[in-house]
């Protein structure tokens, strides 16, 4: 009589510790993504950025990813494994964040290099060019980290509580949005500049890198137990031709298109939400940020439960459709109802309801990918979905910035966001 072989991920303590380590890295990443979202007015006043420049900066996070980096990142992940990819992505996030910090710092504005940056494409200040460069590099790391963490969770929770684990990771990451919308305007107000909250997040990203190094030690032990060769996550060799399996999957294309449409109405909206509330409700930026910080809270609470529900009951397609309908209703309400009835209570209600949508869709979307894609090419599948998503996330902030500049208000931008939801639903 033989006994079943035990692996480190069979220990609940070990696999949930792994989840905590990688989720905290994404928590810090999400903080940095939105660290300047509640500071739009301050950035425009202190650094001379226009709404169009701010839109260009916001979209810069995804430029290199759209140019093909994410596809390469997926191949790196499937070839060299989660440990190499995770440390590389965390390092890129830290390097990009540091460059962005330099770009918006006061002392940089007086350097000859900044003056040279100001001398060409004069509409885009040198500080914005430098910050955008840093944001591009950070974006490569952040998006690569997203696919790496997804594959790491699929690896450690295979045959276990995968949807619940993915839901918890998303919940913890979204808590970063709440945290930074609370902390960023207060740090900026206390120190009187935009630099302080960004430096704070740079330090947190360093801690995130350390977290992933600790995870890598545990993951190396799991690979040794599973007899996997160093650097890889599969006993089979990854081949570029295997990407054809992904492109030939109709379910892959449904997931990818839903992803780009839905997230194009969520993440770019986050960049403008604080200023939208500030203008619509005629309240200070800090108060507007305090209102919008509740957006991810209900999503954070609901997503793990929805993941557990999906593990046991299914109904993923229904969750996706309901989430799209809620998102459409909220953006149309932001466009027409909130300006007509400018109440902070009503605004908070809409924000929290939008958070319900932000829990329903991702909770059903991401756990579906390992079910339709071979584990050997799972990293490439996630990277292709993120790449398609990044195409939207790269250009939508610029579209919104131009619409805001042309129309002088937020009605048209909110209608654009709602239209994405309509297409996503169908």
Tab-separated table of C-alpha atoms in Angstrom:
chain	number	residue	atom	x	y	z
A	1	UNK	CA	0.000	0.000	0.000
A	2	UNK	CA	1.404	3.395	-1.054
A	3	UNK	CA	0.683	6.770	0.440
A	4	UNK	CA	0.005	9.894	-1.597
A	5	UNK	CA	3.027	12.130	-2.028
A	6	UNK	CA	2.792	15.404	-0.123
A	7	UNK	CA	3.845	18.724	-1.602
A	8	UNK	CA	4.403	22.048	0.145
A	9	UNK	CA	1.250	23.496	-1.429
A	10	UNK	CA	-0.793	20.752	0.248
A	11	UNK	CA	-0.198	22.723	3.441
A	12	UNK	CA	-2.903	25.365	3.856
A	13	UNK	CA	-0.496	27.564	5.830
A	14	UNK	CA	2.108	27.440	3.051
A	15	UNK	CA	-0.186	28.145	0.113
A	16	UNK	CA	-2.093	30.937	1.892
A	17	UNK	CA	1.234	32.452	2.969
A	18	UNK	CA	2.244	32.452	-0.693
A	19	UNK	CA	-1.001	34.198	-1.541
A	20	UNK	CA	-0.275	36.828	1.103
A	21	UNK	CA	3.215	37.502	-0.247
A	22	UNK	CA	2.211	37.942	-3.898
A	23	UNK	CA	-1.023	39.786	-3.061
A	24	UNK	CA	0.871	42.350	-0.975
A	25	UNK	CA	3.179	42.996	-3.926
A	26	UNK	CA	0.123	43.740	-6.068
A	27	UNK	CA	-1.356	45.839	-3.226
A	28	UNK	CA	1.707	48.099	-3.392
A	29	UNK	CA	1.572	48.114	-7.213
A	30	UNK	CA	-2.081	49.239	-7.212
A	31	UNK	CA	-1.172	51.984	-4.757
A	32	UNK	CA	1.447	53.344	-7.132
A	33	UNK	CA	-0.859	53.105	-10.159
A	34	UNK	CA	-3.325	55.566	-8.588
A	35	UNK	CA	-0.992	57.609	-6.386
A	36	UNK	CA	-1.465	60.683	-8.615
A	37	UNK	CA	-5.183	60.147	-9.339
A	38	UNK	CA	-6.370	62.368	-6.454
A	39	UNK	CA	-3.674	64.961	-7.232
A	40	UNK	CA	-4.736	66.023	-10.750
A	41	UNK	CA	-5.540	69.603	-9.712
A	42	UNK	CA	-2.321	69.914	-7.684
A	43	UNK	CA	-0.211	68.494	-10.514
A	44	UNK	CA	-1.741	70.902	-13.012
A	45	UNK	CA	-1.138	73.844	-10.650
A	46	UNK	CA	2.404	72.943	-9.534
A	47	UNK	CA	3.821	71.398	-12.710
A	48	UNK	CA	1.820	73.224	-15.389
A	49	UNK	CA	0.174	70.137	-16.888
A	50	UNK	CA	-3.077	70.464	-18.861
A	51	UNK	CA	-5.903	67.892	-18.907
A	52	UNK	CA	-4.563	66.630	-22.247
A	53	UNK	CA	-1.053	66.244	-20.800
A	54	UNK	CA	-2.490	64.435	-17.797
A	55	UNK	CA	-4.330	62.098	-20.175
A	56	UNK	CA	-1.111	61.404	-22.095
A	57	UNK	CA	0.678	60.666	-18.832
A	58	UNK	CA	-2.153	58.369	-17.645
A	59	UNK	CA	-2.052	56.381	-20.877
A	60	UNK	CA	1.737	56.110	-20.898
A	61	UNK	CA	1.624	53.235	-18.391
A	62	UNK	CA	0.551	50.878	-21.170
A	63	UNK	CA	2.523	52.112	-24.215
A	64	UNK	CA	5.439	49.647	-24.119
A	65	UNK	CA	3.073	46.812	-23.201
A	66	UNK	CA	0.932	47.564	-26.257
A	67	UNK	CA	4.048	47.618	-28.454
A	68	UNK	CA	4.529	43.927	-27.703
A	69	UNK	CA	6.257	43.680	-24.333
A	70	UNK	CA	3.378	41.765	-22.752
A	71	UNK	CA	3.518	39.056	-25.403
A	72	UNK	CA	7.241	38.680	-24.751
A	73	UNK	CA	6.521	38.699	-21.006
A	74	UNK	CA	4.128	35.781	-21.400
A	75	UNK	CA	6.751	33.770	-23.280
A	76	UNK	CA	9.318	34.593	-20.580
A	77	UNK	CA	6.861	33.449	-17.936
A	78	UNK	CA	6.071	30.159	-19.661
A	79	UNK	CA	9.752	29.515	-20.471
A	80	UNK	CA	11.585	30.697	-17.337
A	81	UNK	CA	8.837	30.367	-14.723
A	82	UNK	CA	7.129	32.494	-12.118
A	83	UNK	CA	10.234	33.142	-10.006
A	84	UNK	CA	12.336	34.818	-12.695
A	85	UNK	CA	9.341	36.677	-14.133
A	86	UNK	CA	8.153	37.870	-10.731
A	87	UNK	CA	11.513	39.244	-9.622
A	88	UNK	CA	12.008	40.883	-13.030
A	89	UNK	CA	8.553	42.484	-12.912
A	90	UNK	CA	9.027	43.727	-9.334
A	91	UNK	CA	12.392	45.206	-10.321
A	92	UNK	CA	10.886	46.987	-13.318
A	93	UNK	CA	8.119	48.430	-11.144
A	94	UNK	CA	10.662	49.759	-8.653
A	95	UNK	CA	12.926	51.234	-11.358
A	96	UNK	CA	10.029	52.884	-13.193
A	97	UNK	CA	8.604	54.306	-9.968
A	98	UNK	CA	11.984	55.810	-9.087
A	99	UNK	CA	12.245	57.488	-12.511
A	100	UNK	CA	8.736	58.891	-12.144
A	101	UNK	CA	9.637	60.247	-8.704
A	102	UNK	CA	12.656	62.006	-10.194
A	103	UNK	CA	10.502	63.467	-12.981
A	104	UNK	CA	7.992	65.183	-10.716
A	105	UNK	CA	10.533	66.288	-8.089
A	106	UNK	CA	11.076	70.012	-7.622
A	107	UNK	CA	14.851	69.847	-7.993
A	108	UNK	CA	14.547	68.100	-11.375
A	109	UNK	CA	12.675	71.098	-12.816
A	110	UNK	CA	15.843	73.220	-12.522
A	111	UNK	CA	18.219	70.760	-14.187
A	112	UNK	CA	19.634	71.274	-17.658
A	113	UNK	CA	18.214	67.902	-18.683
A	114	UNK	CA	14.691	69.030	-17.803
A	115	UNK	CA	15.279	72.263	-19.747
A	116	UNK	CA	16.299	70.166	-22.740
A	117	UNK	CA	13.153	68.070	-22.364
A	118	UNK	CA	11.121	71.287	-22.294
A	119	UNK	CA	12.704	72.436	-25.576
A	120	UNK	CA	10.881	69.909	-27.788
A	121	UNK	CA	7.226	68.912	-27.923
A	122	UNK	CA	6.643	72.001	-25.787
A	123	UNK	CA	2.985	71.079	-25.133
A	124	UNK	CA	4.306	68.212	-22.963
A	125	UNK	CA	6.424	69.630	-20.074
A	126	UNK	CA	9.730	67.960	-19.258
A	127	UNK	CA	8.359	66.771	-15.922
A	128	UNK	CA	5.511	65.010	-17.744
A	129	UNK	CA	7.903	63.403	-20.233
A	130	UNK	CA	10.097	62.039	-17.440
A	131	UNK	CA	7.129	60.913	-15.347
A	132	UNK	CA	5.620	59.202	-18.389
A	133	UNK	CA	8.890	57.366	-19.100
A	134	UNK	CA	8.934	56.079	-15.543
A	135	UNK	CA	5.259	55.147	-15.754
A	136	UNK	CA	5.929	53.197	-18.989
A	137	UNK	CA	8.645	51.134	-17.299
A	138	UNK	CA	6.517	50.671	-14.188
A	139	UNK	CA	3.601	49.612	-16.405
A	140	UNK	CA	5.715	46.871	-17.997
A	141	UNK	CA	6.535	45.522	-14.557
A	142	UNK	CA	3.002	45.898	-13.220
A	143	UNK	CA	1.330	44.110	-16.119
A	144	UNK	CA	3.983	41.388	-16.112
A	145	UNK	CA	3.469	41.014	-12.357
A	146	UNK	CA	-0.277	40.631	-12.930
A	147	UNK	CA	0.111	37.659	-15.260
A	148	UNK	CA	2.876	36.183	-13.096
A	149	UNK	CA	0.780	36.334	-9.936
A	150	UNK	CA	-2.195	34.804	-11.771
A	151	UNK	CA	-0.064	31.884	-12.941
A	152	UNK	CA	1.555	31.519	-9.509
A	153	UNK	CA	-1.880	31.239	-7.860
A	154	UNK	CA	-3.046	28.766	-10.519
A	155	UNK	CA	0.097	26.711	-9.802
A	156	UNK	CA	-0.141	26.754	-5.996
A	157	UNK	CA	-3.929	26.340	-5.812
A	158	UNK	CA	-4.375	23.840	-8.639
A	159	UNK	CA	-7.169	21.470	-7.645
A	160	UNK	CA	-7.847	23.519	-4.514
A	161	UNK	CA	-9.526	26.877	-3.798
A	162	UNK	CA	-8.335	28.580	-7.012
A	163	UNK	CA	-11.218	31.015	-7.632
A	164	UNK	CA	-11.339	31.942	-3.947
A	165	UNK	CA	-7.581	32.565	-3.920
A	166	UNK	CA	-7.766	34.699	-7.067
A	167	UNK	CA	-10.684	36.596	-5.570
A	168	UNK	CA	-8.749	37.286	-2.377
A	169	UNK	CA	-5.698	38.430	-4.341
A	170	UNK	CA	-7.854	40.874	-6.306
A	171	UNK	CA	-9.494	42.049	-3.078
A	172	UNK	CA	-6.167	42.748	-1.378
A	173	UNK	CA	-4.825	44.495	-4.475
A	174	UNK	CA	-7.898	46.726	-4.675
A	175	UNK	CA	-7.460	47.682	-1.063
A	176	UNK	CA	-4.375	49.461	-2.362
A	177	UNK	CA	-6.641	51.851	-4.278
A	178	UNK	CA	-8.551	52.649	-1.068
A	179	UNK	CA	-5.301	53.119	0.828
A	180	UNK	CA	-3.653	55.436	-1.690
A	181	UNK	CA	-6.765	57.565	-2.241
A	182	UNK	CA	-6.787	58.071	1.520
A	183	UNK	CA	-3.060	58.639	1.969
A	184	UNK	CA	-1.973	60.446	-1.202
A	185	UNK	CA	-3.803	63.778	-0.788
A	186	UNK	CA	-2.951	63.872	2.923
A	187	UNK	CA	0.741	63.289	2.328
A	188	UNK	CA	0.746	65.893	-0.447
A	189	UNK	CA	-1.017	68.371	1.833
A	190	UNK	CA	1.299	67.711	4.773
A	191	UNK	CA	4.524	68.117	2.802
A	192	UNK	CA	3.159	70.655	0.323
A	193	UNK	CA	4.202	68.783	-2.829
A	194	UNK	CA	3.430	65.850	-5.110
A	195	UNK	CA	6.727	64.134	-4.309
A	196	UNK	CA	5.924	62.815	-0.819
A	197	UNK	CA	3.166	60.315	-1.706
A	198	UNK	CA	5.165	59.031	-4.685
A	199	UNK	CA	8.291	58.480	-2.572
A	200	UNK	CA	6.170	56.644	-0.014
A	201	UNK	CA	4.914	54.267	-2.714
A	202	UNK	CA	8.428	53.754	-4.095
A	203	UNK	CA	9.496	52.461	-0.671
A	204	UNK	CA	6.497	50.111	-0.593
A	205	UNK	CA	7.456	48.724	-4.014
A	206	UNK	CA	10.878	47.876	-2.608
A	207	UNK	CA	9.126	45.864	0.106
A	208	UNK	CA	7.068	44.184	-2.638
A	209	UNK	CA	10.277	43.068	-4.365
A	210	UNK	CA	11.492	41.544	-1.102
A	211	UNK	CA	8.144	39.754	-0.740
A	212	UNK	CA	8.549	38.093	-4.130
A	213	UNK	CA	12.087	36.989	-3.314
A	214	UNK	CA	10.698	35.217	-0.236
A	215	UNK	CA	7.980	33.622	-2.391
A	216	UNK	CA	10.651	32.451	-4.842
A	217	UNK	CA	12.395	30.480	-2.103
A	218	UNK	CA	9.133	28.662	-1.323
A	219	UNK	CA	8.332	28.123	-5.007
A	220	UNK	CA	11.764	26.613	-5.648
A	221	UNK	CA	11.024	24.045	-2.929
A	222	UNK	CA	7.694	23.173	-4.588
A	223	UNK	CA	9.434	22.672	-7.934
A	224	UNK	CA	12.003	20.386	-6.370
A	225	UNK	CA	9.218	18.304	-4.831
A	226	UNK	CA	7.361	18.147	-8.162
A	227	UNK	CA	10.526	17.281	-10.090
A	228	UNK	CA	10.250	20.365	-12.308
A	229	UNK	CA	13.446	21.602	-13.971
A	230	UNK	CA	14.935	24.863	-12.707
A	231	UNK	CA	13.171	27.931	-14.043
A	232	UNK	CA	10.164	26.170	-15.556
A	233	UNK	CA	6.676	25.373	-14.347
A	234	UNK	CA	6.001	22.441	-16.621
A	235	UNK	CA	7.687	19.220	-17.541
A	236	UNK	CA	6.960	19.956	-21.201
A	237	UNK	CA	8.937	22.500	-23.186
A	238	UNK	CA	7.096	25.662	-24.214
A	239	UNK	CA	7.112	26.384	-27.958
A	240	UNK	CA	6.102	29.592	-29.750
A	241	UNK	CA	3.887	27.487	-32.016
A	242	UNK	CA	1.791	26.645	-28.952
A	243	UNK	CA	0.358	30.183	-29.149
A	244	UNK	CA	-1.818	28.911	-31.983
A	245	UNK	CA	-3.778	26.925	-29.403
A	246	UNK	CA	-4.665	30.197	-27.711
A	247	UNK	CA	-5.641	32.111	-30.858
A	248	UNK	CA	-7.810	29.235	-32.055
A	249	UNK	CA	-9.919	29.273	-28.886
A	250	UNK	CA	-13.224	31.121	-29.271
A	251	UNK	CA	-13.554	31.323	-25.482
A	252	UNK	CA	-10.184	33.080	-25.313
A	253	UNK	CA	-11.432	35.803	-27.658
A	254	UNK	CA	-14.664	36.250	-25.718
A	255	UNK	CA	-12.705	36.661	-22.492
A	256	UNK	CA	-10.152	39.008	-24.082
A	257	UNK	CA	-12.727	41.308	-25.696
A	258	UNK	CA	-14.823	41.458	-22.547
A	259	UNK	CA	-11.677	42.281	-20.615
A	260	UNK	CA	-10.612	45.223	-22.787
A	261	UNK	CA	-14.116	46.706	-22.959
A	262	UNK	CA	-14.853	46.379	-19.270
A	263	UNK	CA	-11.516	47.552	-17.886
A	264	UNK	CA	-11.411	50.481	-20.331
A	265	UNK	CA	-14.451	51.822	-18.501
A	266	UNK	CA	-12.983	51.229	-15.031
A	267	UNK	CA	-9.256	51.966	-14.796
A	268	UNK	CA	-9.212	55.180	-16.890
A	269	UNK	CA	-12.276	56.329	-14.925
A	270	UNK	CA	-10.284	55.924	-11.694
A	271	UNK	CA	-7.707	58.428	-12.980
A	272	UNK	CA	-10.390	61.097	-13.437
A	273	UNK	CA	-12.900	60.155	-10.723
A	274	UNK	CA	-11.487	62.398	-7.988
A	275	UNK	CA	-11.416	65.442	-10.264
A	276	UNK	CA	-14.909	64.556	-11.575
A	277	UNK	CA	-16.312	64.564	-8.026
A	278	UNK	CA	-14.320	67.682	-7.177
A	279	UNK	CA	-15.839	69.579	-10.119
A	280	UNK	CA	-19.355	68.114	-10.006
A	281	UNK	CA	-19.899	68.435	-6.252
A	282	UNK	CA	-17.741	71.564	-5.823
A	283	UNK	CA	-15.703	70.033	-3.004
A	284	UNK	CA	-11.939	69.992	-2.219
A	285	UNK	CA	-9.755	67.317	-3.843
A	286	UNK	CA	-9.068	65.567	-0.507
A	287	UNK	CA	-12.799	65.297	0.204
A	288	UNK	CA	-13.449	64.012	-3.331
A	289	UNK	CA	-10.703	61.394	-2.902
A	290	UNK	CA	-12.256	60.341	0.420
A	291	UNK	CA	-15.542	59.747	-1.394
A	292	UNK	CA	-14.094	57.759	-4.257
A	293	UNK	CA	-11.809	55.665	-2.051
A	294	UNK	CA	-14.887	53.588	-1.149
A	295	UNK	CA	-15.144	52.344	-4.732
A	296	UNK	CA	-12.951	49.249	-4.221
A	297	UNK	CA	-14.181	48.448	-0.712
A	298	UNK	CA	-17.374	46.563	-1.574
A	299	UNK	CA	-15.523	44.870	-4.428
A	300	UNK	CA	-12.825	43.867	-1.951
A	301	UNK	CA	-15.404	42.369	0.409
A	302	UNK	CA	-17.539	40.635	-2.226
A	303	UNK	CA	-14.901	39.245	-4.602
A	304	UNK	CA	-13.652	36.390	-2.350
A	305	UNK	CA	-17.247	35.269	-1.670
A	306	UNK	CA	-18.047	35.420	-5.376
A	307	UNK	CA	-14.904	33.393	-6.075
A	308	UNK	CA	-16.016	30.744	-3.571
A	309	UNK	CA	-19.501	30.778	-5.146
A	310	UNK	CA	-17.950	30.291	-8.589
A	311	UNK	CA	-15.853	27.367	-7.274
A	312	UNK	CA	-18.989	25.607	-6.062
A	313	UNK	CA	-21.942	26.788	-8.196
A	314	UNK	CA	-20.614	28.261	-11.423
A	315	UNK	CA	-22.889	30.918	-13.036
A	316	UNK	CA	-19.893	32.859	-14.368
A	317	UNK	CA	-21.659	34.139	-17.510
A	318	UNK	CA	-24.560	35.485	-15.454
A	319	UNK	CA	-22.145	37.314	-13.151
A	320	UNK	CA	-20.424	38.900	-16.147
A	321	UNK	CA	-23.675	40.198	-17.662
A	322	UNK	CA	-25.007	41.595	-14.380
A	323	UNK	CA	-21.672	43.322	-13.780
A	324	UNK	CA	-21.794	44.972	-17.214
A	325	UNK	CA	-25.366	46.225	-16.670
A	326	UNK	CA	-24.459	47.754	-13.307
A	327	UNK	CA	-21.458	49.503	-14.814
A	328	UNK	CA	-23.558	51.005	-17.632
A	329	UNK	CA	-26.176	52.295	-15.186
A	330	UNK	CA	-23.560	53.877	-12.918
A	331	UNK	CA	-21.715	55.738	-15.679
A	332	UNK	CA	-24.962	57.079	-17.145
A	333	UNK	CA	-25.941	58.217	-13.659
A	334	UNK	CA	-22.587	59.980	-13.330
A	335	UNK	CA	-23.257	61.668	-16.681
A	336	UNK	CA	-26.816	62.898	-16.076
A	337	UNK	CA	-28.226	62.270	-12.596
A	338	UNK	CA	-25.361	63.340	-10.323
A	339	UNK	CA	-24.901	66.756	-12.021
A	340	UNK	CA	-28.668	67.320	-11.684
A	341	UNK	CA	-28.703	66.174	-8.039
A	342	UNK	CA	-25.201	66.982	-6.735
A	343	UNK	CA	-25.341	65.138	-3.435
A	344	UNK	CA	-22.358	63.524	-1.713
A	345	UNK	CA	-24.639	60.780	-0.424
A	346	UNK	CA	-25.907	60.005	-3.920
A	347	UNK	CA	-22.350	60.071	-5.274
A	348	UNK	CA	-21.209	57.622	-2.589
A	349	UNK	CA	-24.140	55.312	-3.403
A	350	UNK	CA	-23.191	55.235	-7.104
A	351	UNK	CA	-19.524	54.652	-6.254
A	352	UNK	CA	-20.328	51.718	-3.985
A	353	UNK	CA	-22.721	50.181	-6.554
A	354	UNK	CA	-20.003	50.493	-9.210
A	355	UNK	CA	-17.817	48.551	-6.812
A	356	UNK	CA	-20.329	45.684	-6.987
A	357	UNK	CA	-19.754	45.536	-10.737
A	358	UNK	CA	-16.012	45.584	-10.124
A	359	UNK	CA	-16.392	42.469	-7.983
A	360	UNK	CA	-18.759	40.510	-10.239
A	361	UNK	CA	-16.827	40.763	-13.501
A	362	UNK	CA	-13.224	40.056	-12.405
A	363	UNK	CA	-14.351	37.310	-10.000
A	364	UNK	CA	-15.884	35.427	-12.933
A	365	UNK	CA	-13.417	36.495	-15.637
A	366	UNK	CA	-9.956	35.513	-14.397
A	367	UNK	CA	-10.627	32.028	-12.939
A	368	UNK	CA	-12.177	31.039	-16.274
A	369	UNK	CA	-8.844	31.308	-18.100
A	370	UNK	CA	-7.110	28.263	-16.486
A	371	UNK	CA	-10.221	26.222	-17.347
A	372	UNK	CA	-9.930	26.877	-21.088
A	373	UNK	CA	-6.131	27.052	-21.547
A	374	UNK	CA	-3.432	24.375	-21.160
A	375	UNK	CA	-1.322	25.109	-18.018
A	376	UNK	CA	1.847	24.949	-20.140
A	377	UNK	CA	0.805	28.099	-22.064
A	378	UNK	CA	-1.258	29.748	-19.325
A	379	UNK	CA	1.233	32.589	-18.873
A	380	UNK	CA	1.087	33.419	-22.583
A	381	UNK	CA	-2.724	33.316	-22.498
A	382	UNK	CA	-2.845	35.769	-19.606
A	383	UNK	CA	-0.254	37.989	-21.310
A	384	UNK	CA	-2.263	38.107	-24.552
A	385	UNK	CA	-5.434	39.006	-22.650
A	386	UNK	CA	-3.551	41.724	-20.763
A	387	UNK	CA	-2.017	42.942	-24.040
A	388	UNK	CA	-5.435	43.311	-25.675
A	389	UNK	CA	-6.658	45.019	-22.504
A	390	UNK	CA	-3.670	47.375	-22.573
A	391	UNK	CA	-4.516	48.549	-26.086
A	392	UNK	CA	-7.704	50.008	-24.648
A	393	UNK	CA	-6.081	51.287	-21.469
A	394	UNK	CA	-3.375	53.048	-23.469
A	395	UNK	CA	-5.661	55.041	-25.732
A	396	UNK	CA	-8.795	55.568	-23.620
A	397	UNK	CA	-7.190	58.102	-21.189
A	398	UNK	CA	-6.071	60.162	-24.191
A	399	UNK	CA	-9.579	59.980	-25.683
A	400	UNK	CA	-11.078	61.029	-22.348
A	401	UNK	CA	-8.540	63.842	-21.923
A	402	UNK	CA	-9.383	65.230	-25.369
A	403	UNK	CA	-13.133	64.846	-24.764
A	404	UNK	CA	-12.776	66.649	-21.447
A	405	UNK	CA	-10.793	69.462	-23.048
A	406	UNK	CA	-13.231	69.817	-25.969
A	407	UNK	CA	-16.496	69.576	-24.047
A	408	UNK	CA	-15.346	71.339	-20.889
A	409	UNK	CA	-17.219	68.850	-18.702
A	410	UNK	CA	-17.560	65.205	-17.781
A	411	UNK	CA	-20.864	64.329	-19.500
A	412	UNK	CA	-19.264	63.171	-22.751
A	413	UNK	CA	-16.476	61.163	-21.039
A	414	UNK	CA	-19.051	59.331	-18.875
A	415	UNK	CA	-21.147	58.496	-21.966
A	416	UNK	CA	-17.988	57.072	-23.583
A	417	UNK	CA	-17.380	54.884	-20.527
A	418	UNK	CA	-21.002	53.676	-20.573
A	419	UNK	CA	-20.771	52.810	-24.275
A	420	UNK	CA	-17.924	50.400	-23.529
A	421	UNK	CA	-20.218	48.641	-21.079
A	422	UNK	CA	-22.996	48.324	-23.669
A	423	UNK	CA	-20.666	46.607	-26.150
A	424	UNK	CA	-19.232	44.409	-23.372
A	425	UNK	CA	-22.739	43.253	-22.403
A	426	UNK	CA	-23.647	42.205	-25.940
